[in-house]
Backbone as ProteinMPNN parsed JSONL, in Angstrom:
{"seq_chain_A": "RGGGKGKPPPSPKAGPPTTPPAGTPCPQRCRRAGTLQSNFCSSDFVLTGTVKSVSRGSPQEPGWAVVSVLSLYKSGGLGVPQPTKGTTLRLQLPCHLCPALKKGSSYVLMGRLGGDGGALLPPDAFVVPYRPQQQQVLGNLSKKPCRGTP", "coords_chain_A": {"N_chain_A": [[88.553, 25.068, 38.298], [85.836, 24.854, 36.002], [83.399, 22.325, 36.306], [79.911, 21.896, 37.425], [77.272, 22.939, 39.511], [76.523, 20.83, 40.509], [74.311, 19.819, 39.775], [71.442, 17.772, 38.774], [70.142, 16.996, 35.499], [66.796, 17.978, 34.535], [64.543, 15.606, 34.82], [62.165, 14.24, 32.475], [60.17, 13.082, 33.315], [58.431, 14.03, 35.721], [56.725, 14.695, 38.171], [53.227, 14.394, 39.024], [50.894, 12.174, 37.542], [48.77, 13.083, 34.705], [46.167, 12.089, 34.409], [42.905, 12.144, 35.375], [41.349, 11.553, 38.36], [39.728, 8.125, 39.163], [36.175, 7.902, 38.425], [35.845, 10.645, 38.123], [34.29, 11.992, 35.512], [35.057, 14.195, 34.014], [35.436, 16.709, 31.374], [37.81, 18.358, 29.595], [36.889, 20.731, 28.815], [33.944, 22.678, 29.052], [31.659, 21.277, 27.265], [28.348, 21.864, 24.56], [26.812, 19.602, 22.484], [24.783, 19.454, 19.544], [21.258, 20.299, 19.256], [18.036, 21.0, 20.653], [15.984, 19.463, 19.201], [17.83, 17.265, 18.524], [18.684, 16.215, 20.534], [16.7, 15.35, 22.195], [15.331, 12.867, 21.868], [17.792, 10.991, 22.33], [17.845, 11.52, 25.2], [17.058, 10.49, 28.519], [15.509, 11.955, 30.41], [13.56, 15.0, 29.955], [13.112, 18.131, 30.796], [11.899, 21.241, 32.167], [13.189, 23.475, 34.122], [13.819, 25.71, 37.684], [16.811, 26.144, 39.274], [17.413, 25.382, 42.356], [19.236, 24.857, 44.443], [22.545, 24.267, 44.274], [25.23, 22.101, 44.893], [28.644, 22.087, 44.602], [30.695, 18.922, 44.495], [33.833, 17.729, 45.625], [36.738, 17.34, 43.468], [36.577, 14.464, 43.627], [34.09, 13.569, 44.33], [30.554, 13.411, 43.549], [28.355, 16.096, 42.71], [25.28, 17.978, 43.928], [22.355, 19.012, 42.094], [19.472, 20.825, 43.027], [16.165, 21.415, 41.827], [13.475, 23.109, 41.052], [11.214, 21.912, 39.089], [9.039, 22.891, 36.111], [7.984, 22.296, 34.022], [7.468, 18.877, 32.602], [8.616, 17.015, 30.115], [9.576, 14.703, 29.053], [9.408, 11.875, 30.942], [11.214, 9.353, 31.382], [11.222, 7.365, 33.473], [11.526, 8.865, 35.96], [9.998, 9.199, 38.099], [8.227, 10.96, 38.858], [5.85, 13.12, 40.609], [2.415, 13.794, 39.531], [0.672, 16.789, 39.653], [3.104, 17.942, 37.96], [4.386, 20.604, 38.127], [6.427, 22.587, 40.112], [7.457, 20.754, 41.206], [10.046, 19.397, 43.396], [13.305, 18.013, 42.582], [16.078, 16.344, 42.65], [18.687, 16.37, 40.978], [21.683, 14.869, 40.178], [25.123, 15.623, 39.624], [27.861, 14.182, 38.127], [30.512, 15.386, 37.391], [32.051, 17.673, 39.084], [32.501, 20.014, 37.247], [31.03, 20.549, 35.186], [27.492, 20.118, 34.087], [27.423, 23.751, 33.456], [25.532, 25.152, 36.424], [23.408, 27.757, 37.492], [22.285, 29.156, 40.503], [18.796, 30.212, 41.155], [18.452, 30.606, 38.348], [16.96, 29.433, 35.332], [16.615, 26.435, 33.331], [16.288, 24.559, 30.396], [16.742, 20.914, 30.748], [18.299, 18.026, 29.589], [18.753, 14.821, 30.639], [19.83, 11.681, 32.016], [18.999, 8.688, 33.366], [20.182, 7.061, 36.637], [22.174, 4.186, 37.483], [21.088, 3.611, 39.982], [18.181, 4.638, 39.468], [18.013, 7.235, 39.938], [18.074, 10.792, 38.829], [20.372, 12.123, 36.655], [22.938, 14.183, 35.65], [24.97, 14.022, 33.41], [28.328, 15.524, 32.506], [28.043, 15.879, 29.845], [25.39, 16.584, 29.166], [22.518, 17.681, 27.711], [22.171, 21.324, 28.641], [20.618, 24.049, 28.389], [20.33, 27.768, 28.833], [16.802, 28.342, 29.704], [13.975, 29.68, 27.835], [10.896, 30.953, 27.175], [9.938, 30.663, 24.774], [10.828, 27.893, 23.6], [8.971, 26.241, 24.938], [7.35, 25.653, 23.426], [8.247, 24.214, 21.373], [9.374, 22.326, 22.88], [7.172, 21.05, 23.381], [6.088, 20.269, 20.989], [7.961, 18.055, 20.2], [7.272, 16.136, 22.4], [5.535, 15.375, 21.961], [5.793, 13.62, 19.69], [6.65, 10.506, 18.448], [9.868, 8.634, 19.39], [12.166, 7.642, 17.497], [13.094, 4.142, 17.275], [11.693, 3.68, 20.073], [9.307, 2.023, 21.707]], "CA_chain_A": [[88.057, 25.529, 37.405], [84.987, 23.835, 35.368], [82.473, 21.824, 37.363], [78.636, 22.632, 37.69], [76.767, 23.033, 40.752], [76.252, 19.4, 40.776], [72.604, 19.885, 39.715], [71.279, 16.614, 37.557], [68.84, 17.628, 34.83], [65.432, 17.67, 35.137], [63.991, 14.532, 34.221], [61.117, 14.477, 31.978], [58.902, 12.1, 33.715], [58.704, 14.748, 36.991], [55.42, 15.274, 38.08], [51.901, 13.474, 39.176], [50.154, 11.878, 36.401], [47.64, 13.923, 34.602], [45.067, 11.574, 34.503], [41.661, 12.39, 36.394], [40.87, 10.241, 39.308], [38.43, 7.417, 38.774], [35.155, 8.579, 39.238], [35.372, 12.085, 37.665], [34.404, 11.864, 34.137], [35.231, 15.981, 33.699], [36.139, 16.94, 30.072], [39.139, 19.413, 29.929], [36.25, 22.143, 28.614], [32.258, 22.047, 29.094], [30.628, 21.554, 25.672], [27.359, 21.211, 24.585], [26.813, 19.521, 21.434], [23.462, 19.281, 19.019], [20.08, 20.915, 19.674], [17.093, 20.704, 21.377], [16.095, 18.268, 18.683], [18.704, 16.093, 18.522], [19.185, 15.496, 22.011], [15.143, 14.909, 22.964], [15.051, 11.521, 21.837], [18.785, 10.21, 23.181], [18.088, 11.458, 26.393], [16.255, 9.786, 29.483], [14.566, 12.463, 30.657], [13.678, 16.262, 29.344], [12.403, 19.052, 31.632], [12.435, 22.599, 32.303], [13.591, 23.947, 35.827], [14.635, 26.65, 38.342], [17.63, 25.886, 40.254], [16.803, 26.211, 43.791], [20.545, 24.958, 44.995], [23.548, 23.449, 43.813], [26.277, 21.389, 45.933], [29.425, 21.101, 43.977], [31.368, 17.861, 45.105], [35.229, 17.734, 45.602], [36.734, 16.357, 42.247], [36.101, 13.234, 43.734], [32.599, 13.092, 44.528], [29.58, 13.997, 43.005], [27.74, 17.274, 43.339], [23.844, 17.637, 43.209], [21.431, 20.333, 41.622], [17.892, 20.83, 43.448], [15.354, 22.171, 40.934], [11.968, 22.875, 40.701], [10.308, 21.534, 37.725], [8.401, 24.014, 35.561], [7.416, 21.383, 32.894], [8.187, 17.728, 32.229], [8.365, 17.011, 28.986], [9.641, 13.218, 29.19], [9.83, 11.31, 32.245], [11.999, 8.573, 31.329], [11.073, 6.575, 34.469], [11.719, 9.725, 36.876], [8.434, 8.88, 39.082], [7.869, 12.365, 39.227], [4.487, 12.956, 40.737], [1.355, 14.842, 38.727], [1.235, 17.846, 38.508], [4.64, 18.077, 38.012], [5.142, 21.894, 38.223], [6.531, 22.869, 41.479], [7.687, 19.727, 42.255], [11.539, 19.502, 43.373], [14.01, 16.868, 41.668], [17.524, 16.558, 43.127], [20.072, 15.921, 39.908], [23.363, 14.416, 40.488], [26.228, 15.993, 38.961], [28.927, 13.53, 38.212], [31.263, 16.118, 37.16], [31.982, 19.206, 39.887], [32.361, 21.423, 36.824], [29.677, 20.636, 34.09], [27.198, 21.315, 33.438], [27.444, 25.057, 34.889], [24.125, 25.765, 36.829], [23.551, 29.078, 38.69], [21.074, 29.358, 41.558], [17.895, 31.109, 40.497], [18.301, 30.226, 36.872], [15.691, 28.241, 34.671], [17.147, 25.494, 32.471], [15.919, 23.428, 29.884], [17.617, 19.88, 31.359], [18.133, 16.757, 29.402], [19.667, 14.173, 31.299], [20.196, 10.391, 31.768], [19.106, 8.02, 35.041], [21.673, 6.57, 36.611], [22.176, 2.971, 37.924], [20.195, 3.742, 41.052], [17.004, 5.283, 39.008], [18.01, 8.56, 40.115], [18.44, 12.086, 37.595], [21.635, 12.12, 36.514], [23.307, 15.189, 34.505], [26.485, 13.763, 33.048], [29.207, 16.669, 31.802], [27.962, 16.234, 28.108], [24.23, 16.531, 29.274], [22.467, 18.947, 27.118], [21.459, 22.105, 29.311], [20.854, 25.779, 27.793], [19.125, 28.307, 29.685], [15.276, 28.426, 29.307], [13.503, 31.036, 27.22], [9.562, 30.502, 26.74], [9.949, 30.247, 23.41], [11.227, 26.628, 23.715], [8.015, 25.655, 25.258], [6.36, 25.035, 22.315], [8.951, 23.387, 20.406], [9.586, 20.814, 23.445], [5.646, 20.52, 23.947], [5.772, 19.423, 20.015], [8.998, 16.98, 20.379], [7.22, 15.356, 23.223], [4.361, 14.428, 20.988], [6.23, 12.745, 18.344], [7.109, 9.06, 18.988], [10.845, 8.902, 19.056], [12.879, 6.337, 16.545], [13.606, 3.158, 18.127], [11.306, 3.186, 21.101], [7.841, 1.42, 21.448]], "C_chain_A": [[86.7, 24.73, 36.93], [84.011, 23.482, 36.752], [81.299, 22.581, 37.532], [78.575, 22.547, 39.048], [76.195, 21.582, 41.64], [74.301, 19.311, 40.888], [72.304, 18.787, 38.726], [69.876, 17.5, 36.72], [67.686, 17.219, 34.934], [64.974, 16.749, 34.27], [62.605, 14.786, 33.59], [59.918, 13.808, 32.485], [58.424, 12.848, 34.999], [57.23, 14.68, 37.041], [54.238, 14.138, 38.472], [51.42, 12.894, 37.678], [48.993, 12.753, 36.028], [46.237, 13.434, 34.239], [44.301, 11.847, 35.53], [41.276, 11.481, 37.311], [39.329, 9.584, 38.831], [37.391, 8.046, 39.096], [34.528, 9.858, 39.021], [35.339, 12.135, 36.42], [34.243, 13.57, 33.594], [35.784, 16.178, 32.508], [36.95, 18.098, 30.677], [38.163, 20.76, 29.465], [34.882, 21.53, 28.675], [31.899, 22.454, 27.577], [29.501, 21.147, 25.629], [26.908, 20.822, 23.094], [25.044, 19.287, 20.903], [22.703, 20.456, 19.557], [18.903, 20.405, 20.228], [16.135, 19.232, 20.567], [16.375, 17.224, 18.605], [18.87, 15.596, 19.457], [17.961, 15.08, 22.542], [15.238, 13.848, 23.243], [16.228, 10.464, 22.432], [18.838, 10.376, 24.576], [16.952, 10.752, 27.217], [15.017, 10.584, 30.342], [14.565, 14.074, 30.063], [12.614, 17.216, 30.38], [12.996, 20.238, 31.409], [12.224, 23.048, 33.996], [13.925, 24.851, 36.251], [15.547, 25.873, 38.938], [17.709, 26.636, 41.478], [18.694, 26.188, 44.515], [21.409, 24.215, 44.258], [24.82, 23.169, 44.718], [27.046, 21.067, 44.895], [30.33, 20.458, 44.805], [32.949, 18.223, 45.002], [35.127, 17.027, 43.803], [36.435, 14.818, 42.078], [34.955, 12.672, 43.913], [31.546, 14.063, 43.805], [28.924, 15.065, 43.716], [26.116, 16.837, 43.066], [23.27, 19.195, 43.196], [19.968, 20.116, 42.155], [17.369, 21.79, 42.489], [14.305, 21.999, 41.046], [11.39, 23.143, 39.336], [9.26, 22.506, 37.802], [7.712, 23.292, 34.544], [8.385, 20.12, 32.725], [8.076, 17.295, 30.774], [8.503, 15.0, 28.545], [10.111, 12.742, 30.225], [10.769, 10.437, 32.665], [11.967, 7.493, 32.54], [11.57, 7.214, 35.757], [11.076, 9.27, 38.333], [8.389, 10.028, 39.712], [5.988, 12.445, 39.491], [3.628, 13.959, 39.822], [0.446, 15.7, 39.855], [2.428, 18.141, 38.684], [5.529, 19.643, 38.462], [5.206, 22.335, 39.565], [7.328, 21.89, 42.061], [9.425, 19.64, 42.289], [12.042, 18.059, 42.814], [15.213, 17.366, 42.212], [18.509, 15.459, 41.821], [21.443, 15.369, 40.538], [24.1, 14.622, 39.548], [27.201, 15.211, 38.87], [30.378, 14.235, 38.323], [31.41, 17.431, 37.875], [31.784, 20.327, 38.625], [31.309, 21.806, 35.482], [28.637, 19.727, 34.467], [26.868, 22.632, 34.198], [26.216, 25.176, 34.999], [24.467, 26.367, 37.459], [22.119, 28.908, 39.357], [20.262, 30.131, 41.118], [17.498, 31.126, 39.147], [17.493, 29.486, 36.604], [16.65, 27.832, 33.429], [16.472, 24.719, 31.591], [17.335, 22.224, 30.194], [17.312, 18.524, 30.793], [19.102, 15.838, 29.806], [19.538, 12.593, 31.202], [19.406, 9.877, 33.419], [19.974, 7.542, 35.266], [21.468, 4.941, 37.055], [20.931, 2.939, 38.935], [18.6, 4.33, 40.839], [17.035, 6.624, 39.525], [18.334, 9.373, 38.859], [19.952, 12.021, 37.565], [22.031, 13.384, 35.298], [24.916, 15.304, 34.414], [27.102, 15.28, 32.422], [28.512, 16.973, 30.275], [26.095, 16.407, 27.989], [23.897, 17.795, 28.654], [21.434, 20.112, 28.344], [21.586, 23.375, 28.687], [19.954, 26.185, 28.97], [17.57, 28.505, 29.168], [14.679, 29.748, 28.787], [11.949, 30.369, 26.948], [9.227, 30.098, 25.56], [10.086, 28.813, 22.841], [9.94, 25.984, 24.417], [7.321, 24.692, 24.494], [6.944, 24.026, 21.418], [9.218, 21.887, 21.643], [8.215, 20.472, 23.602], [5.508, 19.423, 22.534], [6.662, 17.935, 19.783], [8.403, 16.103, 21.15], [6.1, 14.606, 22.907], [4.497, 13.632, 20.064], [7.051, 11.601, 19.27], [8.745, 9.241, 18.614], [11.473, 7.056, 18.127], [13.299, 5.273, 17.708], [13.028, 2.861, 19.575], [9.879, 2.847, 20.723], [6.994, 2.906, 21.695]], "O_chain_A": [[86.49, 23.774, 37.676], [83.907, 24.096, 37.814], [81.401, 23.786, 37.765], [79.515, 22.184, 39.755], [75.724, 21.365, 42.756], [73.469, 18.921, 41.707], [72.988, 18.866, 37.706], [69.018, 18.271, 37.15], [67.455, 16.109, 35.414], [64.962, 16.966, 33.058], [61.871, 15.565, 34.198], [58.788, 14.025, 32.048], [57.764, 12.008, 35.61], [56.565, 14.615, 36.007], [54.469, 12.973, 38.15], [51.831, 13.521, 36.701], [48.252, 13.164, 36.921], [45.326, 14.168, 33.854], [44.817, 11.844, 36.647], [40.785, 10.455, 36.843], [38.307, 10.109, 38.391], [37.476, 8.819, 40.051], [33.417, 10.262, 39.363], [36.446, 12.351, 35.927], [33.342, 13.967, 32.855], [36.929, 15.727, 32.504], [36.857, 18.625, 31.786], [38.642, 21.861, 29.736], [34.599, 20.351, 28.462], [31.878, 23.529, 26.977], [29.188, 20.21, 26.363], [26.605, 21.799, 22.409], [24.172, 19.001, 21.724], [23.223, 21.398, 20.156], [18.824, 19.177, 20.245], [15.73, 18.248, 21.186], [15.623, 16.25, 18.59], [19.242, 14.423, 19.449], [18.099, 14.326, 23.505], [15.269, 13.453, 24.408], [15.914, 9.372, 22.907], [19.593, 9.69, 25.265], [15.929, 10.437, 26.609], [13.975, 10.101, 30.786], [15.675, 14.437, 29.673], [11.449, 16.89, 30.608], [14.045, 20.488, 30.814], [11.268, 22.905, 34.758], [14.601, 25.441, 35.408], [15.133, 24.745, 39.206], [17.929, 27.823, 41.72], [19.276, 27.182, 44.949], [20.879, 23.405, 43.496], [25.372, 24.138, 45.24], [26.72, 20.135, 44.159], [30.83, 21.07, 45.749], [33.233, 19.101, 44.188], [34.203, 16.531, 43.159], [36.18, 14.142, 41.082], [34.73, 11.478, 43.717], [31.733, 15.256, 43.562], [28.84, 15.125, 44.943], [25.692, 15.899, 42.391], [23.546, 20.166, 43.9], [19.316, 19.194, 41.663], [17.95, 22.855, 42.28], [13.876, 20.851, 41.163], [11.177, 24.182, 38.711], [8.686, 22.939, 38.801], [6.668, 23.834, 34.183], [9.616, 20.154, 32.701], [6.896, 17.354, 30.429], [7.699, 14.3, 27.929], [11.239, 13.089, 30.574], [11.232, 10.43, 33.806], [12.879, 6.67, 32.465], [12.005, 6.48, 36.644], [11.667, 9.069, 39.393], [8.49, 10.159, 40.932], [5.117, 11.966, 38.765], [4.22, 14.948, 39.389], [-0.299, 15.22, 40.709], [2.76, 18.671, 39.744], [6.669, 19.826, 38.89], [4.165, 22.48, 40.205], [7.846, 22.011, 43.172], [10.043, 19.814, 41.239], [11.268, 17.117, 42.639], [15.458, 18.57, 42.285], [18.831, 14.271, 41.845], [21.957, 15.832, 41.556], [23.947, 13.95, 38.529], [27.867, 15.459, 39.875], [31.254, 13.845, 39.095], [30.893, 18.389, 37.301], [31.103, 21.338, 38.8], [30.961, 22.882, 34.998], [28.855, 18.688, 35.09], [26.238, 22.691, 35.254], [25.546, 25.314, 33.976], [25.482, 26.19, 38.132], [21.077, 28.589, 38.785], [20.809, 31.047, 40.505], [16.412, 31.566, 38.768], [17.095, 28.721, 37.483], [17.28, 28.618, 32.721], [15.831, 23.903, 32.252], [18.523, 22.465, 29.981], [16.376, 17.851, 31.224], [20.256, 15.968, 29.398], [19.065, 12.222, 30.127], [19.317, 10.624, 34.394], [20.821, 7.383, 34.388], [20.319, 4.544, 36.86], [19.912, 2.296, 38.681], [17.857, 4.478, 41.809], [15.947, 7.199, 39.544], [18.817, 8.792, 37.887], [20.602, 11.854, 38.597], [21.449, 13.443, 34.215], [25.748, 16.062, 34.912], [26.319, 16.08, 31.911], [28.484, 18.068, 29.713], [25.543, 16.36, 26.89], [24.562, 18.818, 28.815], [20.32, 19.824, 28.781], [22.723, 23.784, 28.45], [19.226, 25.539, 29.724], [17.422, 28.89, 28.008], [14.936, 30.811, 29.351], [11.916, 29.225, 26.493], [8.339, 29.283, 25.312], [9.558, 28.518, 21.769], [10.086, 24.763, 24.352], [6.894, 23.552, 24.679], [6.303, 23.162, 20.821], [9.234, 20.707, 21.291], [8.088, 19.338, 24.065], [5.083, 18.27, 22.605], [6.16, 16.919, 19.303], [8.787, 14.968, 20.866], [5.74, 13.527, 23.378], [3.585, 12.965, 19.575], [7.742, 11.698, 20.285], [9.006, 9.929, 17.627], [11.174, 5.869, 18.258], [13.74, 5.574, 18.817], [13.586, 2.03, 20.292], [9.324, 3.247, 19.699], [5.768, 2.942, 21.594]]}, "name": "protein", "num_of_chains": 1, "seq": "RGGGKGKPPPSPKAGPPTTPPAGTPCPQRCRRAGTLQSNFCSSDFVLTGTVKSVSRGSPQEPGWAVVSVLSLYKSGGLGVPQPTKGTTLRLQLPCHLCPALKKGSSYVLMGRLGGDGGALLPPDAFVVPYRPQQQQVLGNLSKKPCRGTP"}
């Protein structure tokens, strides 16, 4: 009579750890904070461009986006040749999920310079679909000096 099937109770510590592997700064959800104005000065570079190709890395490897530059509003040491229109730029995507970019679409891209001087779009980069009305706003922002920079 009595007696179970000999199965131990489930352990609360079962399963792999849920921390993401090192080198993949991916948030739980892709979010964009702020506005064109609030992100302009804090970004190393600001440009509008059309995505030519996107290569998403594995969760452990960075991905890349190749962008054809429409306009450059802040170069931040990118070393983009003049005239900038039509120049292609390779942007590193440290997170394979964010920001979400679609081939053939145009965006306002505000990113950072990586340690090697290359262009970097971290998951929290300000990236929005490009609309022609934004050109004037970005042009005006590029003429104003940012506080805290010479």
